[in-house]
Each structure stands twice: as C-alpha cells, then as structure tokens.
C-alpha cells in the first residue's frame, strides 16, 4: 500500500515538473514573441517619423529658397502682376478699417436652401454644443457664420497676453490636450469621455489643430466657439502648424479652399491673422509651463511675454526691417546708372544665386547657427555678368526682354543694408521658433534640430536650468507623436502629450490627454478612435501598420532610383550587376539620409540575395514596376516628381493666385522652373512642355492641380496583382 502511494506521488511530481517546464517554455516563447513584435513596432515607428521629419525639413528648405528670392527679386511696377511679383511680394497688411471691410460677413447672403447649423452672437453654450453635433453629422457651417466667428475670435485673441496665466483654485481639474491635426473624431471622443468645456471643466489646447487630417476647419470652429463662450476656461496655444506656409504643404489650405470655394480665400486670409494672434504659452499656478514644442537654452519667459506675436504670421520667415530711406528713389537711381534694357548684375552663376539658400543658408533658427551679415551676403551675390542674369531670368520664366522700370535684380552694399534684421526682432523670433519647433533629447546640451530643420534639441540639463530660472516644476509640451499618446522624460520634468490617435496609420498609436488638479499631479487618460483594431491580435495590428510604413519607404526608394543605381555601380567594381548586402545597406543609408536601421529592414525589402549578393537592377523590378503609358514623360522627370511631390504642390498652391485649383500651361512651366532652380538640376523646356501636354486630358490649356498630383503617384501593387509588397508606378493614363 505504501509503495502504491509512493508511486502515485512520483507520478504527480513528474506531471507537475512537466507542467512547470511547459509553462516556462511557453513563457519564454511568449517573451521572445513580444520582443520580436516590439522590434518590428519600433522599426515601423522609426520609418514613419524619419519620413515625416524629412518632409518638414524639405518644407523649411523650400521656404528658405523663397525667402532668398524675396530678398533679391524686387518688383518695381505695381501694375505688372506677373508671376514672380505674385509669389515674392510680402504679405498684405490690413489696417483695422480695411480688415473690417474686407472680411465683412454681412455682404454674404444665406441661401434658403442652407440646412446647416445657425449661430447668433453673442454665442451661448447651446450654440457651441450645436456646432459639435452638426459637425458630428458631417454638416458644414456657412461661410457667413465662419467669417463672423473668426472675426469675433480675432477680437478676443487681441486682448490676450502672450502667456496665459491659469489657476486651479477655481476648479477641480484642468484638462490639457495635445496635437489634433484635423482629426475631429479624436476631439469628439475627448469630449465624450471628459465632457464639453464649461466653467467646471476648463481646457487648454496646445496647438497643431490643423493639417494632415480632413476636419481641421471644424476643429478650429468648435474650439473658437467654446473660447468665446468660456473665455476664462478655454485656452488655446499656437503650434508650429498654425502657420500659413506650413499649411500650404500639409493640407489645411487645400481643405479650406475646397470646402468654402468662392469665400475660401477670405476665410484663409483671416485664419492667417487669427493664428498670428494666438498666445504662445500657458502657465498653471505659476508651476506648470505649457508650450507646443518646448524650450532651448536661451528661452526666457520675460522676453516671450513682451514679444509682438502678431508680427509673425509665419514663424518660418525671419523678421526683416527696412531702413528709413525711399526705396523708390533708390530704384530710380539704380535705373539711371544702367542704360535702357540693361541691368546691373553680379559676377556669380545666377543659377547658384537661385539655389544658394538650399545649399548654404541657415535653416530656421537653431542655437549655434552663425549669422551672416548683410555685407557677407552682398559680397557673395555681387559677382555676375549680364549673360548669366539672362539665363537666370529665363529659368524663372520671363519670356519678354527686360524693360527699364518693369523689374530689376541688382545688388550693392547700400541695397543689402536696406534689409537688415533688427537685433531685438531677431532675438524675439528665435524665442518663438524655439518654443514652437524644438524637441527634447536624452543627451545633455542644446543643439540645432537638424532632423526637422528648425528649433533645437534640448537635454535634461537645459530643462533643469530653464525651469529652475522661472521656478517651474513641470513642462508639458506636444509636437511629437508618441505610441502611447504620452511620454515622460528628463527625470519626469517634461511630459509630451499627443492627442491624435492613429496618426500614421490605423492602429499606429493611441491618443492621450492629461488632467491636473490643485496638487499638479498629472492624471493621464489614453484612448484610440477605432472600430476595427480592437478585434485584431497584436501581430495583426503590428503587421497592418508595418505594411503601411514599408509602402511609404518603398516610395522613397523608388523615387531615388537613379541616385541609388549610380551609387550601387560605384561598389560594383567588376560590373557584375551585383553588390553585397552590407554595401546595399551602406548605399541606401547614404542616399536617402533617413537614419534608419537598414540592416534590420533588409529582410523586409530584399526578397532574394543568392550567396549574399544582390542583383540591384532586378531588385528594383521586384520593388516597383515602371509602366509608363505616355512616351513623352522622361524618366528623370518622373523621379523628380515623385521625390518632390509635396514641394510641387506647395509651389502650385502659391502660384494658384485665384485659388481655383487650376494653373495655366505657363504657370505650370514656371512651377517646374522654380523647382529645378531650388534643386539645382536642369530640366529642359521640352520635357516640361511634353509633361504638361500629356496631363491636359480635356485639352483646355489648363491643368487641375489635384488631378495632376493624383495622376503621378505610386500605387500599392497588391490591389492589382497577387504579389504582395510590390509597387506599381502610375503615370497619366494608367489605371484609368
């Protein structure tokens, strides 16, 4: 009997031991599985962020190029509305009386057929809540009401200081939201979970309300309505996307023009002014600083509090101050010094003058950037000959010969001094750029933000120094998408809040907001707007986002095809058409400059490499297939288009002066010539003309901007073939 009990115990112990071993193996497998998913997730995230920041850097380079041209192209005839004059003149400045007249909403009739929401002034909480419900049901507010709401908002914003001061003693908690980027569903979900703004429920919104998403204007109108109803409980900081130059690239300008058509231009112009009057920061209980981007080692809240913030309609444009002398007189003197039809020129290749800024000028202010004096600029620009200037003017599209008094391009010491950057204005501008564009980093110090092209990276020592100087205990900022919607850094003294969930792709990230009570302890709330991802497994969610990231990366690779092949050939000494995988990773990293772990991504991008060697011509065939249906379209022109699609759209939006969405053949050619100058590349007139004709589908002599940009795009080949992961190169006439 005793033996039987002993045997049973032994069996039981062995079963338990086997079960424990199985549990350990399962646990180990699961940990490895989660670790692999995390590696894939982080690689995917890095791809998205690298491409996003590269786009921002391109935008700043393009703006710098325009700024350079504006400084050196001087239209002298106000009646001559040629293209260059339209692009490069400074923004219109409206006096108060002119502003009232230009944006007069009462001249706009409300049609009887209008079924959207109605609002009356002064606004009530019921009006604001009705707007929320109307936009939830996809209704649109009439332009008459939009202009009236924006005008009332502007009057209110003008009364506010640069830094709002908020106290928690009058409420239980204050809610702080980060970037929304036109994603109305996220704002609606925040209101559903947390409640609408009210006296008992104050909110602080930390910028970047617009761009990328489809409902930027609706978000602004809702927030402006609540701002007017609860001026002491709703606060709105400016973000780096509350900037009309950024809006040209990232979609808000296009959204306003499409939704409000004939009144879109007035609405857009008024929004530019409204953005310039938004406060720059908010401080809670003198202890918590809230600003969009962050700080730098030179951030001084006392200086920021005194800035004339409305001067900076675009933060990307540094301030210029004209000396008090008669510019018309200077121009007439300059004209007298030259014979009729001639023009003073400089001694350098004028193509270099046009592209100089993209190569040598400083990006948006970054700490440590060396400032060039007007005399330095003058010496570099003052070397040219008449033949080269003629080449330059042909390149930017003037077909008629110069006539005295029409347009001049000349430089001298006195001319360069006529546009000086006032030191005080420059210091102000630096402060604003830093708080709107900067990002924290783990290393100590403060360095230029070369990834974005503007602002700086600031370390924990900088945070400690600036917060201690102002007796602040916590910095809340936004500006960066975080996978969990938030992130602490710098010994928990910096909190990043990002409120746009699914920012890169459905399932890519959560959104979050933070609530602060009198104890100033952050209480974080996460969420995700989704009706499908809840049913997906971890692997399915990661795979879905990964496919989207790899598709974007393949577009980048294919748009650099010529440069990559040239670089591959340098490593292919024996002209075999094959290179090692290590050489492949080195070349791709050096050409694309995205800072990605290419060796980790190799298995996702390289399907076959016998004996560790890649046939790089065949690799492009696997990666993407080129099937041009228009023989007139040059391959080099196609690659340039794909690579600079966003730059092209930005220039198109500037050139489209009447916001019709249409550009003439001449304007289309001007756009390409400006882009080629910016990129320092030769594109023949014949190639541009052939391209224009190939996409004028109805042969009416004009080109629809949206149709043009849609016609040239990389389409995921999975929709057309069974080979997942490949891409199809679409040209005009394909896939129609």
XYZ file of C-alpha atoms in Angstrom:
736
model
C 0.000 0.000 0.000
C 2.835 2.335 0.903
C 4.553 1.560 -2.391
C 1.401 2.484 -4.301
C 1.173 5.834 -2.567
C 4.848 6.465 -3.285
C 4.395 5.698 -6.997
C 1.395 7.986 -7.199
C 3.375 10.797 -5.580
C 6.244 10.286 -8.012
C 3.875 10.432 -10.966
C 2.243 13.530 -9.600
C 5.604 15.210 -9.119
C 6.687 14.308 -12.651
C 3.449 15.708 -14.060
C 3.914 18.878 -12.068
C 7.509 19.129 -13.234
C 6.499 18.646 -16.866
C 3.768 21.227 -16.486
C 6.233 23.693 -14.972
C 8.710 23.106 -17.790
C 5.955 23.572 -20.353
C 4.862 26.787 -18.646
C 8.453 28.055 -18.646
C 8.843 27.203 -22.344
C 5.545 28.920 -23.207
C 6.536 31.942 -21.156
C 9.943 32.091 -22.837
C 8.374 31.739 -26.274
C 5.834 34.453 -25.490
C 8.529 36.830 -24.247
C 10.533 36.244 -27.430
C 7.378 36.757 -29.490
C 6.573 40.033 -27.720
C 10.198 41.140 -28.096
C 10.094 40.458 -31.850
C 6.817 42.372 -32.152
C 8.355 45.247 -30.221
C 11.385 45.350 -32.540
C 9.083 45.420 -35.564
C 6.912 48.071 -33.936
C 9.905 50.298 -33.192
C 11.327 49.904 -36.702
C 7.944 50.827 -38.134
C 7.747 53.867 -35.870
C 11.221 54.972 -36.899
C 10.265 54.769 -40.591
C 7.179 56.928 -40.100
C 8.979 59.563 -38.037
C 12.001 59.732 -40.339
C 9.835 60.316 -43.403
C 7.678 62.867 -41.533
C 10.649 64.897 -40.299
C 12.338 64.722 -43.710
C 9.191 66.315 -45.151
C 9.324 69.128 -42.581
C 12.975 69.713 -43.411
C 12.128 69.916 -47.133
C 9.404 72.444 -46.362
C 11.812 74.674 -44.451
C 14.426 74.428 -47.222
C 11.812 75.419 -49.779
C 10.712 78.368 -47.664
C 14.345 79.425 -47.247
C 14.672 79.330 -51.037
C 11.607 81.566 -51.391
C 12.925 83.902 -48.697
C 16.189 84.262 -50.575
C 14.353 85.111 -53.780
C 12.105 87.588 -51.969
C 15.183 89.342 -50.604
C 16.789 89.702 -54.022
C 13.969 89.947 -56.555
C 12.475 93.458 -56.432
C 9.290 94.075 -58.449
C 9.091 97.818 -59.153
C 5.858 98.195 -61.117
C 2.724 97.729 -59.014
C 0.562 97.395 -62.130
C 2.544 94.496 -63.516
C 1.017 91.372 -61.960
C 3.431 88.811 -63.274
C 4.148 85.534 -61.594
C 7.300 86.421 -59.720
C 5.718 89.555 -58.324
C 2.817 87.487 -57.036
C 4.969 84.890 -55.331
C 7.703 87.020 -53.857
C 5.981 90.143 -52.563
C 5.464 90.429 -48.829
C 2.122 89.602 -47.224
C -0.670 92.135 -47.402
C -1.033 94.283 -44.313
C -4.532 95.385 -43.451
C -5.428 98.372 -41.330
C -8.267 97.890 -38.877
C -10.827 99.646 -41.096
C -9.668 97.742 -44.182
C -9.839 94.495 -42.240
C -13.456 95.114 -41.248
C -14.388 95.907 -44.846
C -12.503 93.010 -46.440
C -13.917 90.381 -44.096
C -17.424 91.829 -43.847
C -19.712 88.823 -43.354
C -22.915 90.822 -43.780
C -22.386 91.095 -47.522
C -22.688 87.301 -47.828
C -26.257 86.112 -48.271
C -27.554 82.994 -46.551
C -29.471 80.957 -49.155
C -32.855 79.476 -48.321
C -31.525 76.051 -49.252
C -28.963 76.156 -46.419
C -29.631 73.333 -43.929
C -26.529 73.585 -41.777
C -26.201 74.956 -38.239
C -27.174 78.547 -37.364
C -25.387 80.666 -34.756
C -26.085 84.058 -33.205
C -23.800 86.461 -31.361
C -23.024 86.683 -28.547
C -22.567 82.917 -28.596
C -24.013 80.667 -25.906
C -23.057 77.194 -24.714
C -26.024 75.853 -26.673
C -24.621 77.313 -29.908
C -21.220 75.698 -29.295
C -22.793 72.331 -28.436
C -24.953 72.559 -31.571
C -21.818 73.071 -33.654
C -20.323 69.914 -32.172
C -23.427 67.912 -33.101
C -23.616 69.436 -36.574
C -20.018 68.556 -37.368
C -20.509 65.093 -35.900
C -23.201 64.601 -38.567
C -20.938 65.931 -41.365
C -22.746 69.247 -41.755
C -20.895 72.401 -42.814
C -21.125 75.874 -41.302
C -21.931 78.575 -43.839
C -19.145 80.985 -44.847
C -21.126 83.936 -43.452
C -21.052 82.404 -39.984
C -17.442 81.278 -40.366
C -16.217 84.795 -41.114
C -18.275 86.234 -38.259
C -16.965 83.630 -35.819
C -13.375 84.193 -36.918
C -13.743 87.953 -36.636
C -15.123 87.700 -33.088
C -12.333 85.259 -32.211
C -9.725 87.670 -33.528
C -11.099 90.498 -31.398
C -10.885 88.255 -28.320
C -7.369 86.991 -29.069
C -6.077 90.545 -29.398
C -6.985 91.100 -25.748
C -4.940 88.127 -24.518
C -1.320 88.197 -23.328
C 1.413 86.123 -24.937
C 1.438 83.838 -21.896
C -1.899 82.920 -20.316
C -1.931 82.526 -16.522
C -4.357 79.904 -15.216
C -5.237 78.891 -11.652
C -6.620 75.542 -10.435
C -8.242 77.035 -7.336
C -11.490 77.674 -9.215
C -11.973 74.116 -10.482
C -11.270 70.519 -9.611
C -9.110 69.757 -12.658
C -7.784 71.349 -15.844
C -7.598 69.186 -18.980
C -4.656 69.644 -21.382
C -4.851 68.282 -24.945
C -2.046 67.962 -27.486
C -1.925 67.827 -31.294
C -5.250 67.055 -33.018
C -4.156 67.603 -36.644
C -7.609 67.797 -38.177
C -8.824 64.536 -36.630
C -12.295 65.531 -35.473
C -13.130 62.051 -34.142
C -10.388 62.403 -31.540
C -11.791 65.715 -30.293
C -15.305 64.264 -30.166
C -14.036 61.267 -28.203
C -12.257 63.551 -25.715
C -15.483 65.492 -25.181
C -17.434 62.237 -24.812
C -15.048 60.843 -22.193
C -14.218 64.061 -20.379
C -17.161 66.390 -21.025
C -17.644 69.574 -23.025
C -15.764 72.716 -21.937
C -17.593 74.601 -19.193
C -16.964 76.659 -16.075
C -16.453 73.414 -14.162
C -14.463 71.756 -16.975
C -11.661 74.070 -18.212
C -9.425 73.048 -21.135
C -6.025 74.029 -22.507
C -5.365 73.074 -26.138
C -1.680 73.029 -27.026
C -1.532 73.795 -30.745
C -1.412 71.922 -34.062
C -5.156 71.858 -34.611
C -4.809 71.742 -38.398
C -3.131 69.909 -41.314
C -2.967 66.250 -42.293
C -6.489 65.380 -41.095
C -9.669 66.107 -43.062
C -11.553 68.222 -40.494
C -9.157 70.962 -39.441
C -11.608 73.807 -40.032
C -14.311 72.064 -37.993
C -11.942 71.601 -35.053
C -10.991 75.278 -35.142
C -14.591 76.454 -35.307
C -15.621 74.268 -32.360
C -12.704 75.425 -30.214
C -13.158 79.084 -31.176
C -16.844 78.856 -30.276
C -16.075 77.483 -26.817
C -13.291 80.057 -26.447
C -15.833 82.855 -26.932
C -18.417 81.242 -24.646
C -15.915 80.459 -21.863
C -13.049 82.964 -22.288
C -11.701 82.233 -18.783
C -11.963 78.448 -19.029
C -10.772 77.648 -22.582
C -7.211 78.481 -23.628
C -5.518 77.861 -26.990
C -1.767 77.936 -27.588
C -0.252 78.338 -31.026
C 1.519 75.355 -32.603
C 4.061 75.187 -35.403
C 1.277 74.197 -37.841
C -0.667 77.381 -37.139
C 1.413 78.880 -39.925
C 0.152 79.539 -43.441
C 3.396 78.435 -45.092
C 3.227 75.048 -43.357
C -0.480 74.847 -44.270
C 0.400 75.101 -47.971
C 2.188 71.773 -47.778
C 0.224 69.731 -45.265
C -3.346 70.177 -46.449
C -5.143 72.887 -44.484
C -5.034 75.450 -47.301
C -6.429 72.870 -49.705
C -9.165 71.902 -47.221
C -10.374 75.488 -46.742
C -10.429 76.206 -50.476
C -12.311 73.012 -51.290
C -14.928 73.438 -48.565
C -15.559 77.158 -48.985
C -14.651 77.740 -52.627
C -15.647 81.341 -53.523
C -15.221 82.560 -49.923
C -12.245 80.321 -49.192
C -9.638 82.976 -49.857
C -11.123 85.427 -47.346
C -11.516 82.707 -44.724
C -7.969 81.514 -45.259
C -6.562 85.030 -45.052
C -8.465 85.777 -41.857
C -7.247 82.500 -40.357
C -3.648 83.570 -41.021
C -4.223 86.677 -38.934
C -6.040 84.718 -36.216
C -3.119 82.280 -35.974
C -0.666 85.150 -35.534
C -2.610 86.421 -32.502
C -2.776 83.079 -30.675
C -0.973 83.028 -27.292
C 2.385 81.275 -27.241
C 2.234 79.553 -23.850
C 0.137 78.939 -20.739
C 1.287 78.700 -17.123
C -0.762 76.893 -14.453
C -0.404 78.022 -10.825
C 2.999 79.537 -11.663
C 4.389 75.976 -11.620
C 3.481 74.227 -14.886
C 4.571 75.624 -18.249
C 2.617 74.517 -21.333
C 4.006 75.320 -24.770
C 3.856 73.466 -28.056
C 7.439 72.455 -28.808
C 9.396 73.143 -25.657
C 12.385 75.305 -24.802
C 16.018 76.000 -25.614
C 18.988 77.116 -23.553
C 18.106 80.737 -24.369
C 14.364 80.553 -23.602
C 13.292 83.496 -21.474
C 9.628 83.803 -20.489
C 10.100 87.503 -19.757
C 11.148 88.125 -23.365
C 8.342 85.915 -24.718
C 5.809 87.845 -22.632
C 6.798 91.096 -24.397
C 7.005 89.831 -27.993
C 4.738 91.421 -30.616
C 3.481 87.982 -31.557
C 1.145 89.096 -34.341
C 4.146 90.199 -36.458
C 4.963 86.551 -37.087
C 2.208 85.481 -39.454
C 4.671 82.783 -40.465
C 7.287 81.749 -37.937
C 9.312 80.254 -40.796
C 10.031 83.723 -42.132
C 12.659 85.689 -40.175
C 11.824 89.331 -39.474
C 13.118 91.997 -41.828
C 13.367 95.671 -41.038
C 13.722 98.288 -43.748
C 15.881 101.305 -43.150
C 14.169 104.661 -43.433
C 15.053 105.632 -46.963
C 12.985 105.979 -50.073
C 13.112 102.608 -51.857
C 11.515 104.059 -55.000
C 14.203 106.744 -55.106
C 16.886 104.121 -54.689
C 15.394 102.127 -57.539
C 15.233 105.154 -59.811
C 18.879 105.984 -59.045
C 19.791 102.406 -59.763
C 17.882 102.545 -63.043
C 19.704 105.739 -64.008
C 23.033 104.008 -63.548
C 22.127 101.478 -66.249
C 21.258 102.005 -69.881
C 17.825 101.138 -71.241
C 17.260 97.391 -71.416
C 20.342 96.708 -69.311
C 20.539 95.760 -65.692
C 23.200 95.646 -63.034
C 24.214 92.118 -62.269
C 26.607 90.175 -60.154
C 29.541 88.054 -61.114
C 28.430 84.597 -59.983
C 26.474 81.966 -61.861
C 22.918 83.136 -61.334
C 21.632 79.602 -61.116
C 23.757 79.371 -57.998
C 22.112 82.546 -56.734
C 18.688 80.986 -57.153
C 19.614 77.791 -55.351
C 22.021 79.272 -52.832
C 19.656 79.088 -49.932
C 19.016 75.378 -50.285
C 22.754 74.761 -50.067
C 24.353 77.337 -47.842
C 21.805 79.407 -45.986
C 20.821 78.661 -42.444
C 17.613 76.781 -41.766
C 15.003 78.139 -39.396
C 16.912 79.445 -36.407
C 18.810 76.892 -34.389
C 21.092 77.658 -31.463
C 24.664 77.802 -32.559
C 23.873 78.855 -36.122
C 26.279 81.512 -37.396
C 24.545 84.668 -38.567
C 25.638 86.169 -41.894
C 25.904 89.938 -42.139
C 24.374 91.933 -44.984
C 27.908 92.715 -46.185
C 28.712 88.991 -46.425
C 25.586 88.421 -48.491
C 26.398 91.398 -50.671
C 29.928 90.226 -51.401
C 28.675 86.749 -52.354
C 25.835 87.967 -54.501
C 27.536 90.935 -56.220
C 29.542 88.923 -58.774
C 27.776 88.320 -62.093
C 27.508 89.192 -65.785
C 24.568 90.168 -67.943
C 24.501 86.890 -69.890
C 24.191 84.813 -66.732
C 21.400 87.001 -65.370
C 19.513 86.499 -68.613
C 19.858 82.758 -68.094
C 18.540 83.202 -64.556
C 15.504 85.223 -65.621
C 14.737 82.674 -68.361
C 14.921 79.930 -65.765
C 12.250 81.547 -63.613
C 10.112 82.088 -66.665
C 10.277 85.612 -68.070
C 9.783 85.325 -71.822
C 9.866 89.047 -72.629
C 13.081 91.071 -72.586
C 13.692 93.354 -69.662
C 12.402 96.874 -69.887
C 13.595 99.625 -67.635
C 11.145 100.113 -64.791
C 9.485 96.705 -65.048
C 11.680 94.516 -62.952
C 15.190 94.739 -61.632
C 17.647 92.493 -59.926
C 20.721 94.286 -58.667
C 22.744 94.363 -55.520
C 25.036 96.780 -53.820
C 26.307 97.445 -50.336
C 23.585 100.019 -49.753
C 20.897 97.707 -51.097
C 21.898 94.864 -48.828
C 21.796 97.223 -45.885
C 18.266 98.303 -46.776
C 17.051 94.965 -45.418
C 18.554 94.487 -42.003
C 17.495 92.104 -39.324
C 16.907 94.178 -36.234
C 18.737 92.507 -33.357
C 15.781 92.782 -30.996
C 13.397 91.365 -33.606
C 15.825 88.538 -34.314
C 16.011 87.663 -30.603
C 12.219 87.617 -30.421
C 11.980 85.415 -33.486
C 14.474 82.935 -32.060
C 12.423 82.658 -28.890
C 9.236 81.893 -30.822
C 10.865 79.389 -33.194
C 12.364 77.507 -30.239
C 9.151 77.142 -28.238
C 7.160 76.043 -31.309
C 9.654 73.751 -33.087
C 12.026 72.201 -30.509
C 12.179 68.616 -29.178
C 13.717 67.096 -26.025
C 16.649 64.669 -26.255
C 18.230 62.259 -23.781
C 21.755 63.685 -24.089
C 22.711 66.846 -22.296
C 23.165 70.136 -24.102
C 21.304 72.124 -26.723
C 21.971 71.517 -30.426
C 20.295 72.555 -33.695
C 17.362 70.343 -34.646
C 18.810 69.173 -37.940
C 16.140 66.469 -38.307
C 13.219 68.908 -38.525
C 15.304 71.786 -39.845
C 14.060 74.251 -37.219
C 14.304 74.813 -33.478
C 16.667 72.757 -31.336
C 17.123 69.570 -29.352
C 17.359 70.321 -25.633
C 18.722 67.969 -22.979
C 17.819 67.373 -19.314
C 20.386 69.932 -18.151
C 18.708 72.614 -20.275
C 15.308 71.666 -18.871
C 16.641 71.890 -15.315
C 18.265 75.254 -15.969
C 15.270 76.924 -17.637
C 12.646 75.536 -15.245
C 14.725 76.476 -12.200
C 15.253 80.007 -13.520
C 11.481 80.526 -13.691
C 10.584 78.431 -10.629
C 8.672 75.928 -12.804
C 8.345 72.273 -11.792
C 6.877 70.676 -14.957
C 6.966 71.379 -18.706
C 4.042 69.997 -20.734
C 4.601 70.038 -24.487
C 3.250 68.306 -27.613
C 4.708 68.391 -31.152
C 5.785 64.717 -31.257
C 3.622 61.667 -31.875
C 4.075 59.077 -29.124
C 2.941 55.470 -29.385
C 1.112 55.593 -26.062
C -0.107 59.152 -26.569
C 2.259 60.500 -23.929
C 5.822 60.195 -22.668
C 7.780 61.464 -19.668
C 11.452 62.376 -19.963
C 14.119 64.490 -18.253
C 13.506 62.978 -14.796
C 9.737 63.366 -15.315
C 10.078 67.122 -15.651
C 8.965 67.064 -19.299
C 5.673 65.487 -20.384
C 4.778 65.104 -24.065
C 1.039 64.902 -24.816
C -0.233 63.912 -28.265
C -3.994 63.693 -28.795
C -4.307 62.455 -32.404
C -4.655 58.673 -32.306
C -3.944 56.549 -35.406
C -1.725 59.389 -36.579
C 0.414 57.493 -39.082
C -1.900 54.577 -39.740
C -4.933 52.939 -38.156
C -3.603 51.303 -35.005
C -0.224 53.074 -35.080
C -0.650 54.981 -31.791
C -3.004 55.958 -29.026
C -4.060 59.478 -28.207
C -3.963 60.957 -24.712
C -4.839 63.975 -22.621
C -3.731 64.927 -19.120
C -5.693 66.319 -16.173
C -4.137 68.482 -13.475
C -5.742 69.258 -10.113
C -4.563 71.632 -7.378
C -1.857 69.117 -6.408
C -0.488 69.428 -10.005
C -0.021 65.658 -10.239
C -0.632 64.540 -13.868
C -3.510 62.097 -14.388
C -3.247 60.627 -17.893
C -6.114 59.292 -19.990
C -5.448 57.212 -23.116
C -7.819 56.347 -25.945
C -7.912 55.202 -29.545
C -10.534 56.030 -32.131
C -11.125 52.698 -33.812
C -13.913 50.369 -34.807
C -11.734 47.581 -36.174
C -8.377 47.328 -34.392
C -9.932 46.096 -31.137
C -10.693 42.779 -32.861
C -7.150 42.359 -34.178
C -4.387 40.400 -32.477
C -1.080 42.055 -31.588
C 0.566 40.505 -34.647
C -2.231 41.694 -36.933
C -2.037 45.234 -35.575
C 1.741 45.396 -35.940
C 1.623 43.848 -39.432
C -1.011 46.309 -40.604
C 0.990 49.348 -39.523
C 4.223 47.771 -40.776
C 2.809 47.308 -44.279
C 1.866 50.974 -44.430
C 5.335 52.068 -43.281
C 7.100 49.790 -45.763
C 4.876 51.073 -48.565
C 5.943 54.636 -47.747
C 9.570 53.510 -47.587
C 9.352 51.776 -50.974
C 8.067 55.020 -52.449
C 11.147 56.772 -51.077
C 13.444 54.096 -52.523
C 11.845 54.151 -55.935
C 11.869 57.942 -56.166
C 15.660 57.803 -55.674
C 16.182 55.010 -58.206
C 18.701 56.805 -60.430
C 20.801 58.005 -57.492
C 20.773 54.546 -55.922
C 21.818 52.782 -59.119
C 24.682 55.247 -59.622
C 25.852 54.605 -56.067
C 25.468 50.830 -56.434
C 27.643 50.897 -59.563
C 30.476 52.502 -57.598
C 30.561 49.443 -55.334
C 30.236 47.089 -58.315
C 33.855 47.297 -59.447
C 33.639 44.312 -61.826
C 30.376 45.496 -63.409
C 28.576 42.266 -62.485
C 25.316 43.962 -61.580
C 25.594 42.573 -58.042
C 26.707 44.001 -54.702
C 26.929 42.633 -51.160
C 24.070 43.181 -48.714
C 26.357 45.233 -46.488
C 27.156 47.518 -49.415
C 23.428 47.713 -50.188
C 22.679 48.910 -46.652
C 25.520 51.443 -46.782
C 24.389 52.900 -50.113
C 20.712 53.122 -49.217
C 21.536 54.835 -45.933
C 23.851 57.382 -47.552
C 21.485 58.250 -50.425
C 18.191 58.505 -48.523
C 19.628 60.092 -45.354
C 16.717 58.903 -43.213
C 18.764 57.481 -40.345
C 17.024 54.083 -40.486
C 18.397 50.657 -39.405
C 18.712 49.345 -42.948
C 20.356 46.090 -41.943
C 17.360 45.301 -39.732
C 14.952 46.284 -42.507
C 16.844 44.301 -45.142
C 14.705 41.169 -44.754
C 11.576 43.242 -45.451
C 12.978 44.968 -48.531
C 15.268 42.392 -50.143
C 13.431 39.233 -51.164
C 16.324 37.362 -52.768
C 20.112 37.567 -52.473
C 21.826 34.333 -53.598
C 25.235 33.879 -51.960
C 24.729 37.156 -50.106
C 24.825 39.191 -53.321
C 22.017 41.427 -54.544
C 21.239 41.937 -58.241
C 20.321 45.584 -57.857
C 18.626 46.115 -61.237
C 16.360 43.129 -60.636
C 15.782 44.371 -57.073
C 14.081 47.486 -58.437
C 11.912 45.274 -60.637
C 10.787 43.394 -57.526
C 10.398 46.602 -55.542
C 8.398 48.557 -58.091
C 7.460 48.157 -61.738
C 7.588 51.096 -64.096
C 4.899 51.021 -66.757
C 4.711 54.484 -68.284
C 1.867 54.856 -70.721
C 2.986 58.242 -72.013
C 6.153 58.044 -74.065
C 6.773 61.801 -73.758
C 7.321 61.631 -69.991
C 11.027 61.487 -69.222
C 12.173 59.010 -66.576
C 14.325 61.576 -64.765
C 11.361 63.951 -64.674
C 9.150 61.227 -63.197
C 11.589 60.515 -60.394
C 11.927 64.229 -59.663
C 8.149 64.500 -59.477
C 7.724 61.593 -57.077
C 10.563 62.763 -54.889
C 9.368 66.374 -54.697
C 5.624 65.911 -54.933
C 4.960 67.922 -51.765
C 7.270 70.733 -52.860
C 5.461 70.873 -56.195
C 2.081 71.067 -54.504
C 3.329 73.873 -52.247
C 4.533 75.923 -55.230
C 1.305 75.180 -57.113
C -0.773 76.473 -54.198
C 1.282 79.688 -54.131
C 1.070 80.197 -57.893
C -2.679 79.499 -57.985
C -3.440 83.114 -57.075
C -7.213 82.847 -57.519
C -7.367 79.521 -55.621
C -9.281 77.921 -58.467
C -7.324 74.671 -58.337
C -6.305 75.256 -61.950
C -2.999 76.504 -63.351
C -2.241 77.534 -66.918
C 0.453 75.912 -69.038
C 2.627 78.957 -68.408
C 2.158 78.746 -64.636
C 2.805 75.005 -64.773
C 6.119 75.618 -66.518
C 7.026 78.387 -64.048
C 6.468 75.949 -61.204
C 8.845 73.393 -62.648
C 11.490 76.009 -63.398
C 11.340 77.297 -59.835
C 11.633 73.758 -58.524
C 14.576 72.976 -60.797
C 16.310 76.134 -59.558
C 15.679 75.100 -55.958
C 17.051 71.594 -56.620
C 19.979 72.759 -58.785
C 19.064 70.496 -61.670
C 18.488 71.003 -65.375
C 15.005 70.218 -66.722
C 14.555 71.109 -70.359
C 11.663 73.224 -71.574
C 10.775 70.447 -73.986
C 10.458 67.882 -71.191
C 8.264 70.196 -69.139
C 6.050 71.047 -72.118
C 5.644 67.372 -73.008
C 4.659 66.623 -69.433
C 2.106 69.450 -69.415
C 0.506 68.275 -72.663
C 0.345 64.672 -71.506
C -1.809 65.528 -68.499
C -4.088 68.104 -70.079
C -6.740 65.443 -70.524
C -9.511 67.722 -71.792
C -7.125 69.876 -73.871
C -8.391 73.176 -72.470
C -4.940 74.669 -71.865
C -5.099 74.417 -68.053
C -4.142 71.745 -65.544
C -6.109 70.665 -62.500
C -3.637 70.599 -59.588
C -5.328 67.738 -57.787
C -5.684 65.615 -60.924
C -2.042 66.220 -61.761
C -0.820 65.156 -58.320
C -3.103 62.141 -58.357
C -2.005 61.094 -61.826
C 1.602 60.730 -60.698
C 1.691 58.517 -57.650
C 2.955 55.160 -56.520
C 0.070 52.720 -56.161
C 0.273 49.655 -53.950
C 0.529 46.829 -56.439
C -1.293 44.394 -54.150
C -4.564 45.839 -55.440
C -3.668 44.910 -58.993
C -1.533 41.778 -58.686
C -1.086 38.918 -56.278
C 2.495 39.849 -55.428
C 2.150 41.497 -52.041
C 4.560 44.254 -51.196
C 5.413 45.368 -54.736
C 4.523 48.754 -56.134
C 3.135 49.872 -59.423
C 4.376 53.104 -60.916
C 1.394 55.001 -62.262
C 1.654 57.644 -64.958
C -1.020 59.602 -66.812
C -3.492 57.224 -68.398
C -2.553 54.232 -66.241
C -5.132 52.532 -64.055
C -7.951 54.625 -65.522
